[in-house]
Amino acid sequence: MTERIAVYPGSFDPITNGHLDIIERARGLCDRLILAVLVNTEKQPLFSVEERIALIGDNVATGNGARVEVREFSGLLVEFAQSVGARMIVRGLRAMSDFEYEFQMALMNRRLAPRVETVFLMAKEEYSYVSSRLVKEVARLGGDVSALTPPGVARALRRTFTPS
Ligand code: PNS
């Protein structure tokens, strides 16, 4: 039987509990789930790609369903997806505000690679307002984000934003 391979792409700068929730849901839909971490040269991430991959680390090692691998990628997402044999791109949808950007990306990706489907999954309502951007902003201003991220991420944010 052909292995169902899915790619869940993102900046993951840093990974949040919302991402983890999407990962758990996606695991039930494929045999192999590849988290594709964008190297992003344009977006100036807070954490380097190596740090972002390390922060994802153990959080995705266990659990039911598909095995999860973490890889970095640059260039076109659909090219990466095709290079690993994936037929499915997973994206999380939160509020309507995500929709326009996601819709455009999904249709552009479909134009580039018609055989690769984008599948949208909804995270738990309690994470519907959680984004890496807001988590970083709150942490930078000294707020507590420990309920919204894995513990290692909350620690890394504290280290990053605590004046030495
Ligand atoms: O978590 P993010 O930052 O919303 O993820 C965005 C991501 C990585 C999915 C998107 O920027 C992407 O796919 N970048 C790769 C470049 C690409 O393929 N661009 C054309 C997509 S329409």
PDB file of N, CA and C in Angstrom, residues 86-154:
ATOM      1  N   ALA A  86       4.931  13.855  -0.958  1.00  0.00           N
ATOM      2  CA  ALA A  86       3.682  14.186  -0.245  1.00  0.00           C
ATOM      3  C   ALA A  86       2.587  14.576  -1.230  1.00  0.00           C
ATOM      4  N   ARG A  87       1.366  14.122  -0.951  1.00  0.00           N
ATOM      5  CA  ARG A  87       0.205  14.515  -1.760  1.00  0.00           C
ATOM      6  C   ARG A  87      -0.668  15.479  -0.981  1.00  0.00           C
ATOM      7  N   MET A  88      -0.294  15.737   0.279  1.00  0.00           N
ATOM      8  CA  MET A  88      -1.152  16.555   1.139  1.00  0.00           C
ATOM      9  C   MET A  88      -0.337  17.615   1.877  1.00  0.00           C
ATOM     10  N   ILE A  89      -0.836  18.851   1.829  1.00  0.00           N
ATOM     11  CA  ILE A  89      -0.255  19.926   2.629  1.00  0.00           C
ATOM     12  C   ILE A  89      -1.276  20.247   3.709  1.00  0.00           C
ATOM     13  N   VAL A  90      -0.837  20.263   4.945  1.00  0.00           N
ATOM     14  CA  VAL A  90      -1.738  20.551   6.065  1.00  0.00           C
ATOM     15  C   VAL A  90      -1.511  21.981   6.526  1.00  0.00           C
ATOM     16  N   ARG A  91      -2.604  22.709   6.722  1.00  0.00           N
ATOM     17  CA  ARG A  91      -2.493  24.042   7.313  1.00  0.00           C
ATOM     18  C   ARG A  91      -3.565  24.167   8.387  1.00  0.00           C
ATOM     19  N   GLY A  92      -3.255  24.902   9.435  1.00  0.00           N
ATOM     20  CA  GLY A  92      -4.240  25.160  10.490  1.00  0.00           C
ATOM     21  C   GLY A  92      -5.023  26.410  10.140  1.00  0.00           C
ATOM     22  N   LEU A  93      -6.316  26.404  10.432  1.00  0.00           N
ATOM     23  CA  LEU A  93      -7.141  27.605  10.232  1.00  0.00           C
ATOM     24  C   LEU A  93      -7.672  28.035  11.587  1.00  0.00           C
ATOM     25  N   ARG A  94      -7.510  29.297  11.877  1.00  0.00           N
ATOM     26  CA  ARG A  94      -8.066  29.815  13.141  1.00  0.00           C
ATOM     27  C   ARG A  94      -9.304  30.629  12.787  1.00  0.00           C
ATOM     28  N   ALA A  95      -9.167  31.927  12.797  1.00  0.00           N
ATOM     29  CA  ALA A  95     -10.350  32.760  12.544  1.00  0.00           C
ATOM     30  C   ALA A  95     -10.481  33.031  11.055  1.00  0.00           C
ATOM     31  N   MET A  96     -11.563  33.710  10.699  1.00  0.00           N
ATOM     32  CA  MET A  96     -11.790  34.091   9.301  1.00  0.00           C
ATOM     33  C   MET A  96     -10.609  34.896   8.755  1.00  0.00           C
ATOM     34  N   SER A  97      -9.952  35.619   9.643  1.00  0.00           N
ATOM     35  CA  SER A  97      -8.848  36.468   9.195  1.00  0.00           C
ATOM     36  C   SER A  97      -7.725  35.656   8.548  1.00  0.00           C
ATOM     37  N   ASP A  98      -7.613  34.380   8.894  1.00  0.00           N
ATOM     38  CA  ASP A  98      -6.603  33.527   8.243  1.00  0.00           C
ATOM     39  C   ASP A  98      -7.006  33.177   6.823  1.00  0.00           C
ATOM     40  N   PHE A  99      -8.312  33.264   6.572  1.00  0.00           N
ATOM     41  CA  PHE A  99      -8.847  32.604   5.380  1.00  0.00           C
ATOM     42  C   PHE A  99      -8.278  33.138   4.071  1.00  0.00           C
ATOM     43  N   GLU A 100      -8.235  34.486   3.950  1.00  0.00           N
ATOM     44  CA  GLU A 100      -7.874  35.047   2.655  1.00  0.00           C
ATOM     45  C   GLU A 100      -6.457  34.631   2.232  1.00  0.00           C
ATOM     46  N   TYR A 101      -5.530  34.760   3.170  1.00  0.00           N
ATOM     47  CA  TYR A 101      -4.130  34.382   2.911  1.00  0.00           C
ATOM     48  C   TYR A 101      -4.025  32.889   2.593  1.00  0.00           C
ATOM     49  N   GLU A 102      -4.709  32.089   3.380  1.00  0.00           N
ATOM     50  CA  GLU A 102      -4.636  30.630   3.182  1.00  0.00           C
ATOM     51  C   GLU A 102      -5.259  30.218   1.855  1.00  0.00           C
ATOM     52  N   PHE A 103      -6.366  30.883   1.521  1.00  0.00           N
ATOM     53  CA  PHE A 103      -7.081  30.601   0.277  1.00  0.00           C
ATOM     54  C   PHE A 103      -6.171  30.907  -0.909  1.00  0.00           C
ATOM     55  N   GLN A 104      -5.520  32.054  -0.861  1.00  0.00           N
ATOM     56  CA  GLN A 104      -4.619  32.432  -1.956  1.00  0.00           C
ATOM     57  C   GLN A 104      -3.464  31.451  -2.071  1.00  0.00           C
ATOM     58  N   MET A 105      -2.882  31.104  -0.925  1.00  0.00           N
ATOM     59  CA  MET A 105      -1.742  30.170  -0.959  1.00  0.00           C
ATOM     60  C   MET A 105      -2.168  28.811  -1.503  1.00  0.00           C
ATOM     61  N   ALA A 106      -3.325  28.331  -1.033  1.00  0.00           N
ATOM     62  CA  ALA A 106      -3.780  27.002  -1.448  1.00  0.00           C
ATOM     63  C   ALA A 106      -4.017  26.974  -2.959  1.00  0.00           C
ATOM     64  N   LEU A 107      -4.634  28.051  -3.479  1.00  0.00           N
ATOM     65  CA  LEU A 107      -4.923  28.055  -4.921  1.00  0.00           C
ATOM     66  C   LEU A 107      -3.649  28.221  -5.747  1.00  0.00           C
ATOM     67  N   MET A 108      -2.736  29.037  -5.253  1.00  0.00           N
ATOM     68  CA  MET A 108      -1.460  29.191  -5.967  1.00  0.00           C
ATOM     69  C   MET A 108      -0.708  27.861  -5.966  1.00  0.00           C
ATOM     70  N   ASN A 109      -0.683  27.211  -4.809  1.00  0.00           N
ATOM     71  CA  ASN A 109       0.009  25.916  -4.724  1.00  0.00           C
ATOM     72  C   ASN A 109      -0.659  24.881  -5.633  1.00  0.00           C
ATOM     73  N   ARG A 110      -1.981  24.953  -5.722  1.00  0.00           N
ATOM     74  CA  ARG A 110      -2.685  24.005  -6.593  1.00  0.00           C
ATOM     75  C   ARG A 110      -2.328  24.257  -8.066  1.00  0.00           C
ATOM     76  N   ARG A 111      -2.200  25.553  -8.385  1.00  0.00           N
ATOM     77  CA  ARG A 111      -1.821  25.889  -9.765  1.00  0.00           C
ATOM     78  C   ARG A 111      -0.434  25.331 -10.091  1.00  0.00           C
ATOM     79  N   LEU A 112       0.457  25.452  -9.115  1.00  0.00           N
ATOM     80  CA  LEU A 112       1.838  24.992  -9.327  1.00  0.00           C
ATOM     81  C   LEU A 112       1.935  23.465  -9.323  1.00  0.00           C
ATOM     82  N   ALA A 113       1.104  22.841  -8.506  1.00  0.00           N
ATOM     83  CA  ALA A 113       1.186  21.374  -8.353  1.00  0.00           C
ATOM     84  C   ALA A 113      -0.228  20.821  -8.155  1.00  0.00           C
ATOM     85  N   PRO A 114      -0.947  20.587  -9.264  1.00  0.00           N
ATOM     86  CA  PRO A 114      -2.366  20.214  -9.164  1.00  0.00           C
ATOM     87  C   PRO A 114      -2.634  18.931  -8.384  1.00  0.00           C
ATOM     88  N   ARG A 115      -1.640  18.070  -8.273  1.00  0.00           N
ATOM     89  CA  ARG A 115      -1.902  16.789  -7.574  1.00  0.00           C
ATOM     90  C   ARG A 115      -1.690  16.875  -6.072  1.00  0.00           C
ATOM     91  N   VAL A 116      -1.202  18.011  -5.603  1.00  0.00           N
ATOM     92  CA  VAL A 116      -0.988  18.157  -4.150  1.00  0.00           C
ATOM     93  C   VAL A 116      -2.185  18.909  -3.564  1.00  0.00           C
ATOM     94  N   GLU A 117      -2.870  18.296  -2.626  1.00  0.00           N
ATOM     95  CA  GLU A 117      -4.059  18.922  -2.020  1.00  0.00           C
ATOM     96  C   GLU A 117      -3.685  19.639  -0.725  1.00  0.00           C
ATOM     97  N   THR A 118      -4.283  20.810  -0.512  1.00  0.00           N
ATOM     98  CA  THR A 118      -4.130  21.471   0.790  1.00  0.00           C
ATOM     99  C   THR A 118      -5.337  21.112   1.645  1.00  0.00           C
ATOM    100  N   VAL A 119      -5.071  20.689   2.852  1.00  0.00           N
ATOM    101  CA  VAL A 119      -6.128  20.289   3.781  1.00  0.00           C
ATOM    102  C   VAL A 119      -6.059  21.207   4.989  1.00  0.00           C
ATOM    103  N   PHE A 120      -7.192  21.802   5.343  1.00  0.00           N
ATOM    104  CA  PHE A 120      -7.214  22.722   6.482  1.00  0.00           C
ATOM    105  C   PHE A 120      -7.794  22.028   7.706  1.00  0.00           C
ATOM    106  N   LEU A 121      -7.126  22.201   8.811  1.00  0.00           N
ATOM    107  CA  LEU A 121      -7.615  21.622  10.064  1.00  0.00           C
ATOM    108  C   LEU A 121      -7.829  22.755  11.060  1.00  0.00           C
ATOM    109  N   MET A 122      -8.868  22.602  11.873  1.00  0.00           N
ATOM    110  CA  MET A 122      -9.158  23.613  12.893  1.00  0.00           C
ATOM    111  C   MET A 122      -8.614  23.151  14.230  1.00  0.00           C
ATOM    112  N   ALA A 123      -7.831  24.017  14.852  1.00  0.00           N
ATOM    113  CA  ALA A 123      -7.334  23.699  16.197  1.00  0.00           C
ATOM    114  C   ALA A 123      -8.473  23.860  17.202  1.00  0.00           C
ATOM    115  N   LYS A 124      -8.271  23.321  18.409  1.00  0.00           N
ATOM    116  CA  LYS A 124      -9.241  23.508  19.494  1.00  0.00           C
ATOM    117  C   LYS A 124      -9.574  24.993  19.654  1.00  0.00           C
ATOM    118  N   GLU A 125     -10.811  25.279  20.055  1.00  0.00           N
ATOM    119  CA  GLU A 125     -11.220  26.697  20.195  1.00  0.00           C
ATOM    120  C   GLU A 125     -10.282  27.444  21.136  1.00  0.00           C
ATOM    121  N   GLU A 126      -9.809  26.750  22.178  1.00  0.00           N
ATOM    122  CA  GLU A 126      -8.976  27.454  23.162  1.00  0.00           C
ATOM    123  C   GLU A 126      -7.667  27.973  22.566  1.00  0.00           C
ATOM    124  N   TYR A 127      -7.317  27.486  21.393  1.00  0.00           N
ATOM    125  CA  TYR A 127      -6.093  27.967  20.739  1.00  0.00           C
ATOM    126  C   TYR A 127      -6.400  28.863  19.540  1.00  0.00           C
ATOM    127  N   SER A 128      -7.674  29.207  19.363  1.00  0.00           N
ATOM    128  CA  SER A 128      -8.047  29.887  18.123  1.00  0.00           C
ATOM    129  C   SER A 128      -7.459  31.294  18.019  1.00  0.00           C
ATOM    130  N   TYR A 129      -7.009  31.832  19.119  1.00  0.00           N
ATOM    131  CA  TYR A 129      -6.412  33.185  19.067  1.00  0.00           C
ATOM    132  C   TYR A 129      -4.891  33.125  19.198  1.00  0.00           C
ATOM    133  N   VAL A 130      -4.333  31.914  19.324  1.00  0.00           N
ATOM    134  CA  VAL A 130      -2.892  31.791  19.597  1.00  0.00           C
ATOM    135  C   VAL A 130      -2.089  31.822  18.299  1.00  0.00           C
ATOM    136  N   SER A 131      -1.138  32.715  18.232  1.00  0.00           N
ATOM    137  CA  SER A 131      -0.231  32.743  17.078  1.00  0.00           C
ATOM    138  C   SER A 131       1.184  32.940  17.604  1.00  0.00           C
ATOM    139  N   SER A 132       2.149  32.502  16.805  1.00  0.00           N
ATOM    140  CA  SER A 132       3.551  32.699  17.204  1.00  0.00           C
ATOM    141  C   SER A 132       3.828  34.192  17.384  1.00  0.00           C
ATOM    142  N   ARG A 133       3.232  35.000  16.510  1.00  0.00           N
ATOM    143  CA  ARG A 133       3.489  36.449  16.568  1.00  0.00           C
ATOM    144  C   ARG A 133       3.032  37.037  17.904  1.00  0.00           C
ATOM    145  N   LEU A 134       1.797  36.687  18.321  1.00  0.00           N
ATOM    146  CA  LEU A 134       1.293  37.243  19.582  1.00  0.00           C
ATOM    147  C   LEU A 134       2.046  36.694  20.784  1.00  0.00           C
ATOM    148  N   VAL A 135       2.380  35.402  20.709  1.00  0.00           N
ATOM    149  CA  VAL A 135       3.128  34.781  21.808  1.00  0.00           C
ATOM    150  C   VAL A 135       4.463  35.519  22.006  1.00  0.00           C
ATOM    151  N   LYS A 136       5.120  35.849  20.892  1.00  0.00           N
ATOM    152  CA  LYS A 136       6.410  36.564  20.989  1.00  0.00           C
ATOM    153  C   LYS A 136       6.199  37.963  21.551  1.00  0.00           C
ATOM    154  N   GLU A 137       5.131  38.611  21.113  1.00  0.00           N
ATOM    155  CA  GLU A 137       4.886  39.989  21.578  1.00  0.00           C
ATOM    156  C   GLU A 137       4.622  40.007  23.088  1.00  0.00           C
ATOM    157  N   VAL A 138       3.780  39.076  23.532  1.00  0.00           N
ATOM    158  CA  VAL A 138       3.457  39.033  24.962  1.00  0.00           C
ATOM    159  C   VAL A 138       4.721  38.707  25.768  1.00  0.00           C
ATOM    160  N   ALA A 139       5.491  37.725  25.280  1.00  0.00           N
ATOM    161  CA  ALA A 139       6.715  37.341  26.004  1.00  0.00           C
ATOM    162  C   ALA A 139       7.710  38.501  26.039  1.00  0.00           C
ATOM    163  N   ARG A 140       7.803  39.206  24.934  1.00  0.00           N
ATOM    164  CA  ARG A 140       8.749  40.336  24.868  1.00  0.00           C
ATOM    165  C   ARG A 140       8.384  41.409  25.897  1.00  0.00           C
ATOM    166  N   LEU A 141       7.069  41.544  26.153  1.00  0.00           N
ATOM    167  CA  LEU A 141       6.625  42.572  27.098  1.00  0.00           C
ATOM    168  C   LEU A 141       6.507  42.023  28.520  1.00  0.00           C
ATOM    169  N   GLY A 142       7.017  40.829  28.731  1.00  0.00           N
ATOM    170  CA  GLY A 142       7.087  40.281  30.088  1.00  0.00           C
ATOM    171  C   GLY A 142       5.877  39.461  30.517  1.00  0.00           C
ATOM    172  N   GLY A 143       4.927  39.202  29.614  1.00  0.00           N
ATOM    173  CA  GLY A 143       3.738  38.414  29.971  1.00  0.00           C
ATOM    174  C   GLY A 143       4.035  36.921  30.009  1.00  0.00           C
ATOM    175  N   ASP A 144       3.119  36.195  30.651  1.00  0.00           N
ATOM    176  CA  ASP A 144       3.291  34.748  30.828  1.00  0.00           C
ATOM    177  C   ASP A 144       2.620  34.005  29.665  1.00  0.00           C
ATOM    178  N   VAL A 145       3.391  33.258  28.915  1.00  0.00           N
ATOM    179  CA  VAL A 145       2.811  32.512  27.786  1.00  0.00           C
ATOM    180  C   VAL A 145       2.894  31.004  28.020  1.00  0.00           C
ATOM    181  N   SER A 146       3.168  30.612  29.268  1.00  0.00           N
ATOM    182  CA  SER A 146       3.466  29.195  29.509  1.00  0.00           C
ATOM    183  C   SER A 146       2.271  28.273  29.236  1.00  0.00           C
ATOM    184  N   ALA A 147       1.043  28.809  29.235  1.00  0.00           N
ATOM    185  CA  ALA A 147      -0.107  27.942  28.937  1.00  0.00           C
ATOM    186  C   ALA A 147      -0.321  27.801  27.431  1.00  0.00           C
ATOM    187  N   LEU A 148       0.428  28.548  26.654  1.00  0.00           N
ATOM    188  CA  LEU A 148       0.169  28.589  25.210  1.00  0.00           C
ATOM    189  C   LEU A 148       1.260  27.917  24.389  1.00  0.00           C
ATOM    190  N   THR A 149       2.331  27.529  25.040  1.00  0.00           N
ATOM    191  CA  THR A 149       3.469  26.925  24.324  1.00  0.00           C
ATOM    192  C   THR A 149       3.981  25.725  25.117  1.00  0.00           C
ATOM    193  N   PRO A 150       4.753  24.860  24.459  1.00  0.00           N
ATOM    194  CA  PRO A 150       5.431  23.807  25.235  1.00  0.00           C
ATOM    195  C   PRO A 150       6.398  24.473  26.232  1.00  0.00           C
ATOM    196  N   PRO A 151       6.703  23.802  27.357  1.00  0.00           N
ATOM    197  CA  PRO A 151       7.546  24.422  28.386  1.00  0.00           C
ATOM    198  C   PRO A 151       8.901  24.907  27.862  1.00  0.00           C
ATOM    199  N   GLY A 152       9.526  24.149  26.979  1.00  0.00           N
ATOM    200  CA  GLY A 152      10.841  24.535  26.448  1.00  0.00           C
ATOM    201  C   GLY A 152      10.777  25.849  25.677  1.00  0.00           C
ATOM    202  N   VAL A 153       9.647  26.081  25.014  1.00  0.00           N
ATOM    203  CA  VAL A 153       9.484  27.318  24.244  1.00  0.00           C
ATOM    204  C   VAL A 153       9.319  28.497  25.201  1.00  0.00           C
ATOM    205  N   ALA A 154       8.500  28.307  26.232  1.00  0.00           N
ATOM    206  CA  ALA A 154       8.306  29.398  27.214  1.00  0.00           C
ATOM    207  C   ALA A 154       9.647  29.760  27.848  1.00  0.00           C
TER     208      ALA A 154
END
